[in-house]
Each structure stands twice: as C-alpha cells, then as structure tokens.
Short mmCIF file of C-alpha atoms in Angstrom, two decimals:
data_model
loop_
_atom_site.label_atom_id
_atom_site.label_comp_id
_atom_site.label_asym_id
_atom_site.label_seq_id
_atom_site.Cartn_x
_atom_site.Cartn_y
_atom_site.Cartn_z
CA MET P 1 0.00 0.02 0.23
CA MET P 2 1.53 3.56 -0.73
CA ASP P 3 1.88 5.86 1.52
CA VAL P 4 -0.48 9.60 1.51
CA GLU P 5 2.66 11.39 -0.18
CA MET P 6 3.60 8.72 -2.85
CA GLU P 7 -0.25 8.74 -3.70
CA LYS P 8 -0.72 12.49 -3.64
CA ARG P 9 2.71 12.76 -5.90
CA LYS P 10 1.19 9.85 -8.50
CA PHE P 11 -2.22 11.93 -8.64
CA LEU P 12 -0.40 15.38 -9.06
CA ASN P 13 1.53 14.03 -11.93
CA LEU P 14 -1.65 12.97 -13.71
CA CYS P 15 -3.80 15.97 -13.29
CA GLY P 16 -4.75 18.39 -15.31
CA LYS P 17 -3.25 22.38 -14.94
CA ARG P 18 -6.96 23.44 -13.17
CA ASP P 19 -6.91 20.29 -10.99
CA GLN P 20 -3.33 20.88 -9.83
CA ALA P 21 -4.64 24.57 -9.21
CA LEU P 22 -7.39 23.30 -6.72
CA LEU P 23 -5.02 20.90 -5.23
CA SER P 24 -2.64 23.16 -4.46
CA GLY P 25 -5.06 25.67 -2.94
CA GLU P 26 -4.63 28.35 -5.86
CA LYS P 27 -8.45 27.59 -6.58
CA ARG P 28 -11.13 27.41 -4.19
CA MET P 29 -12.58 23.72 -4.12
CA THR P 30 -16.18 22.95 -4.89
CA LEU P 31 -18.40 20.37 -3.75
CA GLY P 32 -18.01 19.37 -6.97
CA ASP P 33 -14.64 19.10 -7.20
CA MET P 34 -14.49 17.22 -4.47
CA GLU P 35 -17.10 14.63 -5.54
CA ARG P 36 -15.11 14.18 -8.75
CA LEU P 37 -11.76 14.17 -7.42
CA THR P 38 -12.95 11.47 -5.10
CA TYR P 39 -14.01 9.27 -7.54
CA LEU P 40 -10.71 9.68 -9.64
CA THR P 41 -8.60 8.90 -6.63
CA GLU P 42 -10.85 5.62 -6.00
CA PHE P 43 -10.88 4.70 -9.61
CA PHE P 44 -7.09 4.86 -9.68
CA GLU P 45 -6.62 3.36 -6.29
CA LEU P 46 -5.23 6.06 -4.56
CA GLU P 47 -7.75 5.84 -1.32
CA ASN P 48 -5.09 6.89 1.06
CA TYR P 49 -5.20 10.53 -0.65
CA GLY P 50 -8.67 10.51 -1.49
CA ILE P 51 -9.06 10.35 2.27
CA ALA P 52 -6.31 12.95 2.62
CA LEU P 53 -8.22 15.68 0.25
CA TRP P 54 -11.33 15.17 2.78
CA LYS P 55 -9.40 16.27 5.50
CA GLU P 56 -7.48 18.34 3.94
CA PHE P 57 -10.65 20.60 1.87
CA GLY P 58 -13.59 18.94 3.92
CA ASP P 59 -14.44 22.34 5.91
CA ASP P 60 -14.35 24.33 2.07
CA VAL P 61 -16.89 22.02 0.67
CA LYS P 62 -18.84 21.16 4.32
CA GLU P 63 -21.88 23.99 4.13
CA PRO P 64 -22.59 23.29 0.78
CA LEU P 65 -22.86 19.16 1.74
CA GLU P 66 -24.90 19.81 4.22
CA ALA P 67 -27.17 21.91 1.97
CA MET P 68 -27.31 19.31 -0.47
CA MET P 69 -27.82 16.35 1.91
CA LYS P 70 -30.97 18.57 3.84
CA MET P 71 -32.44 18.56 0.19
CA LEU P 72 -32.15 15.09 -0.65
CA ASP P 73 -33.85 14.05 2.59
CA GLU P 74 -37.05 16.40 1.28
CA PRO P 75 -39.87 14.37 -0.21
CA GLU P 76 -40.31 15.84 -3.03
CA CYS P 77 -36.51 14.72 -4.06
CA ILE P 78 -36.90 11.12 -3.52
CA GLU P 79 -38.81 11.14 -7.23
CA ASP P 80 -36.13 13.35 -8.85
CA ARG P 81 -33.58 11.44 -11.45
CA TRP P 82 -30.50 12.54 -11.19
CA LEU P 83 -27.57 11.69 -13.61
CA ASP P 84 -26.36 7.97 -13.51
CA ASP P 85 -23.56 8.09 -11.30
CA GLU P 86 -21.71 5.38 -13.74
CA ALA P 87 -22.22 8.26 -16.50
CA LYS P 88 -21.28 10.81 -14.78
CA GLY P 89 -17.75 8.72 -13.91
CA GLU P 90 -17.06 7.36 -17.35
CA LYS P 91 -17.35 11.18 -18.23
CA TRP P 92 -15.33 12.50 -15.50
CA LEU P 93 -12.39 9.61 -16.52
CA LEU P 94 -12.66 10.71 -19.96
CA GLU P 95 -12.09 14.04 -19.51
CA PHE P 96 -9.32 13.68 -16.68
CA GLN P 97 -7.13 11.64 -19.33
CA GLN P 98 -7.94 14.68 -21.95
CA LEU P 99 -6.68 17.10 -19.47
CA ALA P 100 -3.09 15.64 -18.40
CA LEU P 101 -0.43 17.27 -19.37
CA THR P 102 1.44 15.07 -21.17
CA GLU P 103 0.76 12.48 -24.13
CA GLU P 104 2.18 9.78 -22.00
CA TYR P 105 0.30 10.62 -18.81
CA ARG P 106 -2.79 10.65 -21.37
CA GLU P 107 -1.66 6.92 -22.68
CA TRP P 108 -1.41 5.79 -19.29
CA ILE P 109 -4.34 6.96 -17.80
CA ARG P 110 -6.29 5.20 -21.32
CA ASN P 111 -4.55 2.29 -20.79
CA TYR P 112 -5.36 2.18 -16.83
CA ILE P 113 -9.30 2.87 -18.02
CA ASP P 114 -9.14 -0.01 -20.60
CA LYS P 115 -7.55 -2.24 -18.02
CA LYS P 116 -10.11 -1.34 -15.34
CA TYR P 117 -13.29 -1.71 -17.85
CA GLU P 118 -12.04 -4.95 -19.63
CA GLU P 119 -11.75 -6.41 -15.99
CA ARG P 120 -15.73 -5.45 -15.65
CA GLY P 121 -16.36 -6.51 -18.98
CA LEU P 122 -17.13 -3.07 -20.50
CA PRO P 123 -16.18 -1.38 -23.40
CA TYR P 124 -13.54 1.82 -23.09
CA PRO P 125 -15.94 4.81 -22.53
CA THR P 126 -16.51 7.23 -25.51
CA GLY P 127 -17.42 10.96 -25.83
CA ALA P 128 -20.33 9.57 -27.39
CA ASP P 129 -21.55 7.94 -25.22
CA PHE P 130 -22.70 11.21 -23.40
CA ASP P 131 -24.09 13.23 -26.41
#
C-alpha cells in the first residue's frame, strides 16, 4: 500500500492544470470538484490520498454538502432523477485523461481505464456516450 505522499505525487502527475490549481489551493474547491476528485482517486486506487483530500478540503465544502444532504431528505426529492453515477464517472475519466499534461500521461490513463473496464467486461467509454 502506498503512503499518502506517494499517492499524492502520483495523482498530481496525472492531473491537468486546473486540478493541480485546486489541489494546491490556488483555486477554491467546490463540492462538485471534491465529488469528482474523490471518484478519480478511488478509480486509480489512491484511496489514502482521497481520504487526505477530505481532511484538507472538507471544510471548504462542508456547508454545500450539508445543504445538499438536507435537500435530498425532502420528500419531493425522492422521485427526482439524478444523473447516472456510472455515466458521470465515465465522463470524469474521459475529461481527466484529455486534460493530462503530457501525451505519456494521457496514454497511461487510457491504458489504465482500458484495463479496469476490461476487468468489468465493459468497453472503454467514449465521448459519444454522453451526447
């Protein structure tokens, strides 16, 4: 198991400029950013760093998270249709790959996603899946 610092370095190397700015504190983290980054760290099996993200940036998203949880408890939200989590995750993976800083990292991410999807018996997600 990798320690948090090793996981952080690995993840930061894969990130595009915007995510690097978020993770360095140059840009303010939103709840949507945290949801996406948490999904990505879990997908790339960097769970320790994913937990560390919540420790570092959790206070930044606490208020909107609590508001969203309260809203979801409302009876009228039970019937709402939310974006399919799998589709949302696939879109985040494609964007993450496209925004990687080098072709080498984009290729590594592509191969990793291929491997994980092959293990699940799924085809690699494409942008056409979200049109």
